[in-house]
Amino acid sequence: MNVPAPIRWEGGKLWLLDQQKLPEEVVYEEQTSTGMVAASIATMKVRGAPAIGIAAAYGMALAARDGEDLVGAARVLVAARPTAVNLAWAVNRVLQAHDAVAEAEAIHREDAEMCHAIGANGMGLIGENSAVLTHCNAGALAVSALGTATAPLYLAHDAGVRFRVFVDETRPLLQGARLTAWELLQAGLDVTLICDSTVSHLMSEGMVDLVIVGADRVTANGDVVNKIGTRGIAIASRYHGIPFHVAFPSSTFDADSASGADVDIEQRDAGEVTGPIRAAPGVHVRNPAFDVTPAELVTSWITDRGRIGSARDLAKLK
């Protein structure tokens, strides 16, 4: 793979790939404080549930190195983005550890191992000459290696399976167009970019064989909290009889939230919607970052511990 790592920890220094500048520029920015890491997470310079968890873990390591109050540092980091469960999970894990740096490094290493396992558990779903649809960016840029939803794609490609990937643009920040399409092209996959509104049309023409998306949180009942637009794709998939799979590491499973209704959905700045287009001046904007896909619309949950076909079996991820 020729995809740059989103997070680098080198010689006690933390470097984050500024994903706001992709695909035009590949720029790493050194993070010198907990506050800077929190700002990078909030502005989505680093993004993707596992990646922001890893970044926050290293933010805690910086706080420990600099003699900061770790409880206060944890509070700042967790507040940066409320919806993705990996953020609080990673911060709390480092907070309880004896060695903050070693724990952050362990979280980083374990995430890479989980991504490889997700790929191995999901690659068999991708048949010869099939077409896979993915949404947002659940790729290598969102984690430590291979991605979650893209991990089966990378491993199938490496195994010589010929298939096509449809990537929707993912409004309003275009993570699909800017990030997923770019990284898959870098890896040599057959990629086609589509508008978000094209999905159901392609499905109606028999051009999509399966969907694989990532998740920012999977609740105890199997509901999937993921980038806004995921729910609509799941509904369209059910209508057209297309399998809809969710790929995520076990660290993204939230056994403490009974359902998606219990999750705080992040509302982002209106400028993300109005900025790139010629919007009517003064128009009201609602910009939720995520939506909830009911468990009943999910064909299977692809995890590092295997592929799970029933929501009731998710409890084994605790």
PDB file of C-alpha atoms in Angstrom:
ATOM      1  CA  MET A   1       0.000   0.000   0.000  1.00  0.00           C
ATOM      2  CA  ASN A   2       1.154   3.510  -0.817  1.00  0.00           C
ATOM      3  CA  VAL A   3      -1.168   5.197   1.664  1.00  0.00           C
ATOM      4  CA  PRO A   4       0.530   7.450   4.242  1.00  0.00           C
ATOM      5  CA  ALA A   5      -0.086   6.575   7.879  1.00  0.00           C
ATOM      6  CA  PRO A   6      -2.525   8.991   9.562  1.00  0.00           C
ATOM      7  CA  ILE A   7      -0.581   8.900  12.856  1.00  0.00           C
ATOM      8  CA  ARG A   8       3.170   8.733  13.511  1.00  0.00           C
ATOM      9  CA  TRP A   9       4.784   8.450  16.917  1.00  0.00           C
ATOM     10  CA  GLU A  10       8.519   8.898  16.557  1.00  0.00           C
ATOM     11  CA  GLY A  11      11.061   9.570  19.278  1.00  0.00           C
ATOM     12  CA  GLY A  12       8.413  10.710  21.719  1.00  0.00           C
ATOM     13  CA  LYS A  13       6.881  13.116  19.204  1.00  0.00           C
ATOM     14  CA  LEU A  14       3.385  12.870  17.722  1.00  0.00           C
ATOM     15  CA  TRP A  15       2.755  13.696  14.074  1.00  0.00           C
ATOM     16  CA  LEU A  16      -0.726  13.727  12.522  1.00  0.00           C
ATOM     17  CA  LEU A  17      -1.450  13.688   8.807  1.00  0.00           C
ATOM     18  CA  ASP A  18      -3.589  16.763   8.120  1.00  0.00           C
ATOM     19  CA  GLN A  19      -6.475  15.154   6.263  1.00  0.00           C
ATOM     20  CA  GLN A  20      -8.054  18.516   5.534  1.00  0.00           C
ATOM     21  CA  LYS A  21      -5.296  19.045   2.963  1.00  0.00           C
ATOM     22  CA  LEU A  22      -5.782  15.714   1.162  1.00  0.00           C
ATOM     23  CA  PRO A  23      -5.640  14.790  -1.658  1.00  0.00           C
ATOM     24  CA  GLU A  24      -3.799  17.903  -2.879  1.00  0.00           C
ATOM     25  CA  GLU A  25      -1.087  17.869  -0.193  1.00  0.00           C
ATOM     26  CA  VAL A  26       0.390  15.274   2.147  1.00  0.00           C
ATOM     27  CA  VAL A  27       1.348  17.296   5.218  1.00  0.00           C
ATOM     28  CA  TYR A  28       2.241  16.052   8.696  1.00  0.00           C
ATOM     29  CA  GLU A  29       1.793  18.413  11.635  1.00  0.00           C
ATOM     30  CA  GLU A  30       3.577  17.873  14.924  1.00  0.00           C
ATOM     31  CA  GLN A  31       1.239  17.877  17.920  1.00  0.00           C
ATOM     32  CA  THR A  32       2.927  19.568  20.859  1.00  0.00           C
ATOM     33  CA  SER A  33       0.153  19.558  23.471  1.00  0.00           C
ATOM     34  CA  THR A  34      -3.050  17.882  24.555  1.00  0.00           C
ATOM     35  CA  GLY A  35      -5.013  20.942  23.467  1.00  0.00           C
ATOM     36  CA  MET A  36      -3.509  20.781  20.003  1.00  0.00           C
ATOM     37  CA  VAL A  37      -4.446  17.105  19.676  1.00  0.00           C
ATOM     38  CA  ALA A  38      -7.997  17.880  20.804  1.00  0.00           C
ATOM     39  CA  ALA A  39      -8.241  20.683  18.239  1.00  0.00           C
ATOM     40  CA  SER A  40      -6.972  18.375  15.482  1.00  0.00           C
ATOM     41  CA  ILE A  41      -9.658  15.850  16.401  1.00  0.00           C
ATOM     42  CA  ALA A  42     -12.422  18.471  16.579  1.00  0.00           C
ATOM     43  CA  THR A  43     -11.524  19.993  13.193  1.00  0.00           C
ATOM     44  CA  MET A  44     -11.115  16.543  11.624  1.00  0.00           C
ATOM     45  CA  LYS A  45      -7.467  16.901  10.732  1.00  0.00           C
ATOM     46  CA  VAL A  46      -7.436  13.381  12.102  1.00  0.00           C
ATOM     47  CA  ARG A  47     -10.694  11.443  11.780  1.00  0.00           C
ATOM     48  CA  GLY A  48     -12.175   7.962  11.851  1.00  0.00           C
ATOM     49  CA  ALA A  49     -13.193   6.354  15.129  1.00  0.00           C
ATOM     50  CA  PRO A  50     -10.093   4.182  15.640  1.00  0.00           C
ATOM     51  CA  ALA A  51      -7.682   6.929  14.494  1.00  0.00           C
ATOM     52  CA  ILE A  52      -9.057   9.573  16.826  1.00  0.00           C
ATOM     53  CA  GLY A  53      -8.843   7.048  19.652  1.00  0.00           C
ATOM     54  CA  ILE A  54      -5.179   6.413  18.859  1.00  0.00           C
ATOM     55  CA  ALA A  55      -4.472  10.132  18.501  1.00  0.00           C
ATOM     56  CA  ALA A  56      -6.152  10.844  21.836  1.00  0.00           C
ATOM     57  CA  ALA A  57      -4.148   8.061  23.498  1.00  0.00           C
ATOM     58  CA  TYR A  58      -0.957   9.739  22.338  1.00  0.00           C
ATOM     59  CA  GLY A  59      -2.407  13.073  23.473  1.00  0.00           C
ATOM     60  CA  MET A  60      -2.605  11.549  26.946  1.00  0.00           C
ATOM     61  CA  ALA A  61       0.994  10.364  26.546  1.00  0.00           C
ATOM     62  CA  LEU A  62       2.040  13.951  25.775  1.00  0.00           C
ATOM     63  CA  ALA A  63       0.176  15.146  28.865  1.00  0.00           C
ATOM     64  CA  ALA A  64       1.962  12.567  31.018  1.00  0.00           C
ATOM     65  CA  ARG A  65       5.318  13.535  29.529  1.00  0.00           C
ATOM     66  CA  ASP A  66       4.709  17.215  30.260  1.00  0.00           C
ATOM     67  CA  GLY A  67       3.446  16.644  33.799  1.00  0.00           C
ATOM     68  CA  GLU A  68      -0.115  17.808  33.063  1.00  0.00           C
ATOM     69  CA  ASP A  69      -3.148  16.840  35.094  1.00  0.00           C
ATOM     70  CA  LEU A  70      -4.227  13.654  33.308  1.00  0.00           C
ATOM     71  CA  VAL A  71      -7.844  13.864  34.440  1.00  0.00           C
ATOM     72  CA  GLY A  72      -8.086  17.364  32.991  1.00  0.00           C
ATOM     73  CA  ALA A  73      -6.340  16.284  29.793  1.00  0.00           C
ATOM     74  CA  ALA A  74      -8.757  13.386  29.466  1.00  0.00           C
ATOM     75  CA  ARG A  75     -11.722  15.727  29.839  1.00  0.00           C
ATOM     76  CA  VAL A  76     -10.428  18.004  27.063  1.00  0.00           C
ATOM     77  CA  LEU A  77      -9.790  15.131  24.667  1.00  0.00           C
ATOM     78  CA  VAL A  78     -13.104  13.347  25.231  1.00  0.00           C
ATOM     79  CA  ALA A  79     -15.006  16.593  24.623  1.00  0.00           C
ATOM     80  CA  ALA A  80     -13.415  17.029  21.189  1.00  0.00           C
ATOM     81  CA  ARG A  81     -15.962  14.747  19.487  1.00  0.00           C
ATOM     82  CA  PRO A  82     -18.727  13.038  21.472  1.00  0.00           C
ATOM     83  CA  THR A  83     -20.075  10.298  19.206  1.00  0.00           C
ATOM     84  CA  ALA A  84     -17.220   7.929  18.337  1.00  0.00           C
ATOM     85  CA  VAL A  85     -16.824   5.491  21.223  1.00  0.00           C
ATOM     86  CA  ASN A  86     -13.128   4.792  20.582  1.00  0.00           C
ATOM     87  CA  LEU A  87     -12.174   8.265  21.769  1.00  0.00           C
ATOM     88  CA  ALA A  88     -13.353   7.894  25.351  1.00  0.00           C
ATOM     89  CA  TRP A  89     -12.365   4.203  25.372  1.00  0.00           C
ATOM     90  CA  ALA A  90      -8.743   4.967  24.490  1.00  0.00           C
ATOM     91  CA  VAL A  91      -8.453   7.975  26.804  1.00  0.00           C
ATOM     92  CA  ASN A  92      -9.829   6.034  29.781  1.00  0.00           C
ATOM     93  CA  ARG A  93      -7.553   3.112  29.062  1.00  0.00           C
ATOM     94  CA  VAL A  94      -4.459   5.343  29.133  1.00  0.00           C
ATOM     95  CA  LEU A  95      -5.768   7.189  32.200  1.00  0.00           C
ATOM     96  CA  GLN A  96      -5.860   3.910  34.135  1.00  0.00           C
ATOM     97  CA  ALA A  97      -2.480   2.650  32.881  1.00  0.00           C
ATOM     98  CA  HIS A  98       0.784   2.738  34.813  1.00  0.00           C
ATOM     99  CA  ASP A  99       2.761   3.871  31.743  1.00  0.00           C
ATOM    100  CA  ALA A 100       0.853   6.258  29.457  1.00  0.00           C
ATOM    101  CA  VAL A 101       3.298   6.028  26.553  1.00  0.00           C
ATOM    102  CA  ALA A 102       3.443   2.237  26.588  1.00  0.00           C
ATOM    103  CA  GLU A 103      -0.353   2.032  26.743  1.00  0.00           C
ATOM    104  CA  ALA A 104      -0.793   4.433  23.818  1.00  0.00           C
ATOM    105  CA  GLU A 105       1.701   2.422  21.783  1.00  0.00           C
ATOM    106  CA  ALA A 106      -0.166  -0.766  22.680  1.00  0.00           C
ATOM    107  CA  ILE A 107      -3.481   0.720  21.511  1.00  0.00           C
ATOM    108  CA  HIS A 108      -1.847   1.723  18.228  1.00  0.00           C
ATOM    109  CA  ARG A 109      -0.326  -1.716  17.711  1.00  0.00           C
ATOM    110  CA  GLU A 110      -3.503  -3.575  18.652  1.00  0.00           C
ATOM    111  CA  ASP A 111      -5.577  -1.508  16.221  1.00  0.00           C
ATOM    112  CA  ALA A 112      -3.338  -2.552  13.329  1.00  0.00           C
ATOM    113  CA  GLU A 113      -3.750  -6.188  14.356  1.00  0.00           C
ATOM    114  CA  MET A 114      -7.541  -5.803  14.568  1.00  0.00           C
ATOM    115  CA  CYS A 115      -7.704  -4.231  11.106  1.00  0.00           C
ATOM    116  CA  HIS A 116      -5.834  -7.182   9.601  1.00  0.00           C
ATOM    117  CA  ALA A 117      -8.220  -9.566  11.358  1.00  0.00           C
ATOM    118  CA  ILE A 118     -11.258  -7.649  10.057  1.00  0.00           C
ATOM    119  CA  GLY A 119      -9.845  -7.925   6.546  1.00  0.00           C
ATOM    120  CA  ALA A 120      -9.280 -11.651   6.900  1.00  0.00           C
ATOM    121  CA  ASN A 121     -12.787 -12.185   8.259  1.00  0.00           C
ATOM    122  CA  GLY A 122     -14.460 -10.159   5.508  1.00  0.00           C
ATOM    123  CA  MET A 123     -12.469 -10.747   2.330  1.00  0.00           C
ATOM    124  CA  GLY A 124     -14.422 -13.926   1.503  1.00  0.00           C
ATOM    125  CA  LEU A 125     -17.521 -11.794   0.915  1.00  0.00           C
ATOM    126  CA  ILE A 126     -15.936 -10.231  -2.160  1.00  0.00           C
ATOM    127  CA  GLY A 127     -16.422 -12.444  -5.201  1.00  0.00           C
ATOM    128  CA  GLU A 128     -14.705 -12.374  -8.582  1.00  0.00           C
ATOM    129  CA  ASN A 129     -16.012  -9.515 -10.764  1.00  0.00           C
ATOM    130  CA  SER A 130     -18.266  -8.249  -7.975  1.00  0.00           C
ATOM    131  CA  ALA A 131     -19.008  -4.597  -7.191  1.00  0.00           C
ATOM    132  CA  VAL A 132     -18.708  -3.249  -3.653  1.00  0.00           C
ATOM    133  CA  LEU A 133     -20.136   0.052  -2.409  1.00  0.00           C
ATOM    134  CA  THR A 134     -18.595   1.867   0.537  1.00  0.00           C
ATOM    135  CA  HIS A 135     -19.495   5.123   2.287  1.00  0.00           C
ATOM    136  CA  CYS A 136     -17.390   7.873   3.869  1.00  0.00           C
ATOM    137  CA  ASN A 137     -13.819   6.834   4.746  1.00  0.00           C
ATOM    138  CA  ALA A 138     -13.339   3.706   6.799  1.00  0.00           C
ATOM    139  CA  GLY A 139      -9.970   3.146   5.184  1.00  0.00           C
ATOM    140  CA  ALA A 140      -6.321   3.207   6.167  1.00  0.00           C
ATOM    141  CA  LEU A 141      -6.555   6.962   6.761  1.00  0.00           C
ATOM    142  CA  ALA A 142      -9.179   6.394   9.462  1.00  0.00           C
ATOM    143  CA  VAL A 143      -7.273   3.810  11.484  1.00  0.00           C
ATOM    144  CA  SER A 144      -3.723   2.501  11.800  1.00  0.00           C
ATOM    145  CA  ALA A 145      -3.483   0.124   8.826  1.00  0.00           C
ATOM    146  CA  LEU A 146      -5.744  -1.258   6.074  1.00  0.00           C
ATOM    147  CA  GLY A 147      -8.888   0.341   7.486  1.00  0.00           C
ATOM    148  CA  THR A 148     -12.058  -1.379   8.636  1.00  0.00           C
ATOM    149  CA  ALA A 149     -14.522  -1.388   5.730  1.00  0.00           C
ATOM    150  CA  THR A 150     -11.601  -1.282   3.284  1.00  0.00           C
ATOM    151  CA  ALA A 151      -9.536  -4.012   4.957  1.00  0.00           C
ATOM    152  CA  PRO A 152     -11.438  -6.824   3.151  1.00  0.00           C
ATOM    153  CA  LEU A 153     -10.985  -4.887  -0.109  1.00  0.00           C
ATOM    154  CA  TYR A 154      -7.234  -4.591   0.301  1.00  0.00           C
ATOM    155  CA  LEU A 155      -6.755  -8.238   1.229  1.00  0.00           C
ATOM    156  CA  ALA A 156      -9.021  -9.477  -1.581  1.00  0.00           C
ATOM    157  CA  HIS A 157      -7.118  -7.292  -4.035  1.00  0.00           C
ATOM    158  CA  ASP A 158      -3.795  -8.636  -2.766  1.00  0.00           C
ATOM    159  CA  ALA A 159      -5.157 -12.163  -3.234  1.00  0.00           C
ATOM    160  CA  GLY A 160      -5.817 -11.451  -6.914  1.00  0.00           C
ATOM    161  CA  VAL A 161      -9.605 -11.128  -6.795  1.00  0.00           C
ATOM    162  CA  ARG A 162     -10.881  -8.816  -9.533  1.00  0.00           C
ATOM    163  CA  PHE A 163     -13.657  -6.520  -8.363  1.00  0.00           C
ATOM    164  CA  ARG A 164     -14.868  -2.942  -8.560  1.00  0.00           C
ATOM    165  CA  VAL A 165     -15.433  -0.422  -5.788  1.00  0.00           C
ATOM    166  CA  PHE A 166     -18.048   2.327  -5.872  1.00  0.00           C
ATOM    167  CA  VAL A 167     -17.210   5.182  -3.517  1.00  0.00           C
ATOM    168  CA  ASP A 168     -19.865   7.787  -2.802  1.00  0.00           C
ATOM    169  CA  GLU A 169     -18.709  11.369  -2.302  1.00  0.00           C
ATOM    170  CA  THR A 170     -20.087  11.657   1.269  1.00  0.00           C
ATOM    171  CA  ARG A 171     -21.365  15.190   1.693  1.00  0.00           C
ATOM    172  CA  PRO A 172     -20.663  17.655   3.163  1.00  0.00           C
ATOM    173  CA  LEU A 173     -16.933  17.101   3.759  1.00  0.00           C
ATOM    174  CA  LEU A 174     -16.441  14.654   0.877  1.00  0.00           C
ATOM    175  CA  GLN A 175     -14.489  12.020   2.783  1.00  0.00           C
ATOM    176  CA  GLY A 176     -15.367   9.506   0.091  1.00  0.00           C
ATOM    177  CA  ALA A 177     -14.271  11.690  -2.798  1.00  0.00           C
ATOM    178  CA  ARG A 178     -11.193  13.182  -1.136  1.00  0.00           C
ATOM    179  CA  LEU A 179      -9.973  10.300   1.000  1.00  0.00           C
ATOM    180  CA  THR A 180     -11.391   6.860   0.163  1.00  0.00           C
ATOM    181  CA  ALA A 181     -11.165   7.272  -3.602  1.00  0.00           C
ATOM    182  CA  TRP A 182      -7.644   8.662  -3.251  1.00  0.00           C
ATOM    183  CA  GLU A 183      -6.288   5.934  -0.997  1.00  0.00           C
ATOM    184  CA  LEU A 184      -7.847   3.094  -3.007  1.00  0.00           C
ATOM    185  CA  LEU A 185      -6.369   4.556  -6.200  1.00  0.00           C
ATOM    186  CA  GLN A 186      -2.979   4.734  -4.483  1.00  0.00           C
ATOM    187  CA  ALA A 187      -3.291   1.010  -3.766  1.00  0.00           C
ATOM    188  CA  GLY A 188      -4.229   0.164  -7.360  1.00  0.00           C
ATOM    189  CA  LEU A 189      -7.885  -0.803  -6.883  1.00  0.00           C
ATOM    190  CA  ASP A 190     -10.583  -0.288  -9.532  1.00  0.00           C
ATOM    191  CA  VAL A 191     -12.486   2.704  -8.114  1.00  0.00           C
ATOM    192  CA  THR A 192     -15.495   4.651  -9.387  1.00  0.00           C
ATOM    193  CA  LEU A 193     -16.683   7.806  -7.618  1.00  0.00           C
ATOM    194  CA  ILE A 194     -20.424   8.505  -7.481  1.00  0.00           C
ATOM    195  CA  CYS A 195     -22.661  11.233  -6.079  1.00  0.00           C
ATOM    196  CA  ASP A 196     -24.409  10.299  -2.846  1.00  0.00           C
ATOM    197  CA  SER A 197     -27.776  10.524  -4.611  1.00  0.00           C
ATOM    198  CA  THR A 198     -26.676   7.939  -7.205  1.00  0.00           C
ATOM    199  CA  VAL A 199     -26.654   4.968  -4.822  1.00  0.00           C
ATOM    200  CA  SER A 200     -30.223   3.710  -5.199  1.00  0.00           C
ATOM    201  CA  HIS A 201     -30.114   4.229  -8.966  1.00  0.00           C
ATOM    202  CA  LEU A 202     -27.025   2.020  -9.288  1.00  0.00           C
ATOM    203  CA  MET A 203     -28.643  -0.583  -7.073  1.00  0.00           C
ATOM    204  CA  SER A 204     -31.777  -0.596  -9.224  1.00  0.00           C
ATOM    205  CA  GLU A 205     -29.626  -1.327 -12.275  1.00  0.00           C
ATOM    206  CA  GLY A 206     -27.981  -4.319 -10.579  1.00  0.00           C
ATOM    207  CA  MET A 207     -24.579  -2.642 -10.422  1.00  0.00           C
ATOM    208  CA  VAL A 208     -23.940  -3.157  -6.687  1.00  0.00           C
ATOM    209  CA  ASP A 209     -23.444  -6.639  -5.225  1.00  0.00           C
ATOM    210  CA  LEU A 210     -22.730  -5.764  -1.605  1.00  0.00           C
ATOM    211  CA  VAL A 211     -22.135  -2.843   0.730  1.00  0.00           C
ATOM    212  CA  ILE A 212     -19.399  -2.630   3.358  1.00  0.00           C
ATOM    213  CA  VAL A 213     -19.293   0.393   5.670  1.00  0.00           C
ATOM    214  CA  GLY A 214     -17.473   1.202   8.877  1.00  0.00           C
ATOM    215  CA  ALA A 215     -18.860   2.357  12.223  1.00  0.00           C
ATOM    216  CA  ASP A 216     -18.110   4.967  14.842  1.00  0.00           C
ATOM    217  CA  ARG A 217     -20.129   3.059  17.419  1.00  0.00           C
ATOM    218  CA  VAL A 218     -22.127  -0.174  17.521  1.00  0.00           C
ATOM    219  CA  THR A 219     -24.548  -0.347  20.419  1.00  0.00           C
ATOM    220  CA  ALA A 220     -25.562  -3.361  22.471  1.00  0.00           C
ATOM    221  CA  ASN A 221     -28.563  -4.163  20.261  1.00  0.00           C
ATOM    222  CA  GLY A 222     -26.517  -3.957  17.047  1.00  0.00           C
ATOM    223  CA  ASP A 223     -27.542  -0.454  15.934  1.00  0.00           C
ATOM    224  CA  VAL A 224     -24.802   1.200  13.906  1.00  0.00           C
ATOM    225  CA  VAL A 225     -23.825   4.840  14.420  1.00  0.00           C
ATOM    226  CA  ASN A 226     -21.861   5.923  11.366  1.00  0.00           C
ATOM    227  CA  LYS A 227     -21.353   8.847   9.016  1.00  0.00           C
ATOM    228  CA  ILE A 228     -24.582  10.579   8.015  1.00  0.00           C
ATOM    229  CA  GLY A 229     -26.066   8.852   4.967  1.00  0.00           C
ATOM    230  CA  THR A 230     -25.330   5.313   6.129  1.00  0.00           C
ATOM    231  CA  ARG A 231     -28.927   4.699   7.177  1.00  0.00           C
ATOM    232  CA  GLY A 232     -30.252   5.656   3.729  1.00  0.00           C
ATOM    233  CA  ILE A 233     -27.843   3.257   2.054  1.00  0.00           C
ATOM    234  CA  ALA A 234     -28.953   0.468   4.400  1.00  0.00           C
ATOM    235  CA  ILE A 235     -32.607   1.126   3.577  1.00  0.00           C
ATOM    236  CA  ALA A 236     -31.876   1.135  -0.159  1.00  0.00           C
ATOM    237  CA  SER A 237     -29.886  -2.078   0.225  1.00  0.00           C
ATOM    238  CA  ARG A 238     -32.765  -3.823   1.973  1.00  0.00           C
ATOM    239  CA  TYR A 239     -35.223  -2.705  -0.730  1.00  0.00           C
ATOM    240  CA  HIS A 240     -32.971  -3.979  -3.525  1.00  0.00           C
ATOM    241  CA  GLY A 241     -31.971  -7.205  -1.763  1.00  0.00           C
ATOM    242  CA  ILE A 242     -28.298  -6.279  -1.418  1.00  0.00           C
ATOM    243  CA  PRO A 243     -26.228  -7.485   1.570  1.00  0.00           C
ATOM    244  CA  PHE A 244     -25.239  -4.661   3.919  1.00  0.00           C
ATOM    245  CA  HIS A 245     -22.190  -5.364   6.096  1.00  0.00           C
ATOM    246  CA  VAL A 246     -20.621  -3.282   8.877  1.00  0.00           C
ATOM    247  CA  ALA A 247     -16.900  -3.629   9.597  1.00  0.00           C
ATOM    248  CA  PHE A 248     -15.483  -2.455  12.923  1.00  0.00           C
ATOM    249  CA  PRO A 249     -12.960  -3.400  15.623  1.00  0.00           C
ATOM    250  CA  SER A 250     -14.228  -4.779  18.903  1.00  0.00           C
ATOM    251  CA  SER A 251     -13.119  -1.523  20.567  1.00  0.00           C
ATOM    252  CA  THR A 252     -15.971   0.236  18.716  1.00  0.00           C
ATOM    253  CA  PHE A 253     -18.631  -1.943  20.358  1.00  0.00           C
ATOM    254  CA  ASP A 254     -20.457  -0.031  23.091  1.00  0.00           C
ATOM    255  CA  ALA A 255     -22.154  -2.492  25.423  1.00  0.00           C
ATOM    256  CA  ASP A 256     -23.161   0.353  27.753  1.00  0.00           C
ATOM    257  CA  SER A 257     -25.523   1.960  25.212  1.00  0.00           C
ATOM    258  CA  ALA A 258     -28.652  -0.114  24.747  1.00  0.00           C
ATOM    259  CA  SER A 259     -29.454   1.268  21.290  1.00  0.00           C
ATOM    260  CA  GLY A 260     -28.610   4.037  18.870  1.00  0.00           C
ATOM    261  CA  ALA A 261     -31.256   6.202  20.538  1.00  0.00           C
ATOM    262  CA  ASP A 262     -28.931   6.496  23.554  1.00  0.00           C
ATOM    263  CA  VAL A 263     -26.049   8.019  21.570  1.00  0.00           C
ATOM    264  CA  ASP A 264     -25.299  11.740  21.467  1.00  0.00           C
ATOM    265  CA  ILE A 265     -25.184  12.636  17.753  1.00  0.00           C
ATOM    266  CA  GLU A 266     -22.623  15.343  17.048  1.00  0.00           C
ATOM    267  CA  GLN A 267     -23.897  18.510  15.361  1.00  0.00           C
ATOM    268  CA  ARG A 268     -21.236  20.263  13.304  1.00  0.00           C
ATOM    269  CA  ASP A 269     -20.764  23.799  11.999  1.00  0.00           C
ATOM    270  CA  ALA A 270     -23.191  25.067   9.363  1.00  0.00           C
ATOM    271  CA  GLY A 271     -20.289  26.290   7.250  1.00  0.00           C
ATOM    272  CA  GLU A 272     -19.437  22.717   6.351  1.00  0.00           C
ATOM    273  CA  VAL A 273     -22.713  22.613   4.428  1.00  0.00           C
ATOM    274  CA  THR A 274     -22.923  26.144   3.066  1.00  0.00           C
ATOM    275  CA  GLY A 275     -19.224  26.774   2.450  1.00  0.00           C
ATOM    276  CA  PRO A 276     -18.502  24.579  -0.585  1.00  0.00           C
ATOM    277  CA  ILE A 277     -21.719  25.543  -2.402  1.00  0.00           C
ATOM    278  CA  ARG A 278     -23.679  28.685  -3.244  1.00  0.00           C
ATOM    279  CA  ALA A 279     -26.217  28.381  -0.472  1.00  0.00           C
ATOM    280  CA  ALA A 280     -28.971  30.944   0.022  1.00  0.00           C
ATOM    281  CA  PRO A 281     -27.651  33.578   2.451  1.00  0.00           C
ATOM    282  CA  GLY A 282     -29.149  33.244   5.913  1.00  0.00           C
ATOM    283  CA  VAL A 283     -30.673  29.803   5.371  1.00  0.00           C
ATOM    284  CA  HIS A 284     -30.979  27.596   8.472  1.00  0.00           C
ATOM    285  CA  VAL A 285     -28.687  24.563   8.464  1.00  0.00           C
ATOM    286  CA  ARG A 286     -28.832  21.273  10.347  1.00  0.00           C
ATOM    287  CA  ASN A 287     -25.590  19.325  10.056  1.00  0.00           C
ATOM    288  CA  PRO A 288     -25.558  16.045  12.029  1.00  0.00           C
ATOM    289  CA  ALA A 289     -22.300  14.178  11.552  1.00  0.00           C
ATOM    290  CA  PHE A 290     -23.831  10.719  12.044  1.00  0.00           C
ATOM    291  CA  ASP A 291     -27.035   8.738  11.736  1.00  0.00           C
ATOM    292  CA  VAL A 292     -28.241   5.465  13.246  1.00  0.00           C
ATOM    293  CA  THR A 293     -28.778   2.360  11.126  1.00  0.00           C
ATOM    294  CA  PRO A 294     -31.110  -0.106  12.882  1.00  0.00           C
ATOM    295  CA  ALA A 295     -29.651  -3.533  13.520  1.00  0.00           C
ATOM    296  CA  GLU A 296     -32.435  -5.156  11.505  1.00  0.00           C
ATOM    297  CA  LEU A 297     -30.968  -3.658   8.311  1.00  0.00           C
ATOM    298  CA  VAL A 298     -27.508  -5.171   8.883  1.00  0.00           C
ATOM    299  CA  THR A 299     -26.636  -8.444   7.153  1.00  0.00           C
ATOM    300  CA  SER A 300     -23.525  -9.031   9.237  1.00  0.00           C
ATOM    301  CA  TRP A 301     -21.075  -7.279  11.523  1.00  0.00           C
ATOM    302  CA  ILE A 302     -17.466  -7.949  10.436  1.00  0.00           C
ATOM    303  CA  THR A 303     -15.147  -7.728  13.443  1.00  0.00           C
ATOM    304  CA  ASP A 304     -11.627  -8.692  14.429  1.00  0.00           C
ATOM    305  CA  ARG A 305     -13.153 -11.628  16.323  1.00  0.00           C
ATOM    306  CA  GLY A 306     -15.116 -13.016  13.407  1.00  0.00           C
ATOM    307  CA  ARG A 307     -18.149 -12.254  11.286  1.00  0.00           C
ATOM    308  CA  ILE A 308     -21.324 -11.999  13.373  1.00  0.00           C
ATOM    309  CA  GLY A 309     -24.691 -12.620  11.757  1.00  0.00           C
ATOM    310  CA  SER A 310     -27.011 -11.946  14.684  1.00  0.00           C
ATOM    311  CA  ALA A 311     -27.201  -8.873  16.916  1.00  0.00           C
ATOM    312  CA  ARG A 312     -27.637 -11.012  19.998  1.00  0.00           C
ATOM    313  CA  ASP A 313     -24.186 -12.548  19.370  1.00  0.00           C
ATOM    314  CA  LEU A 314     -22.493  -9.140  19.590  1.00  0.00           C
ATOM    315  CA  ALA A 315     -22.383  -9.561  23.357  1.00  0.00           C
ATOM    316  CA  LYS A 316     -19.315 -11.785  22.906  1.00  0.00           C
ATOM    317  CA  LEU A 317     -17.377  -8.613  21.989  1.00  0.00           C
ATOM    318  CA  LYS A 318     -17.597  -7.283  25.563  1.00  0.00           C
TER     319      LYS A 318
END
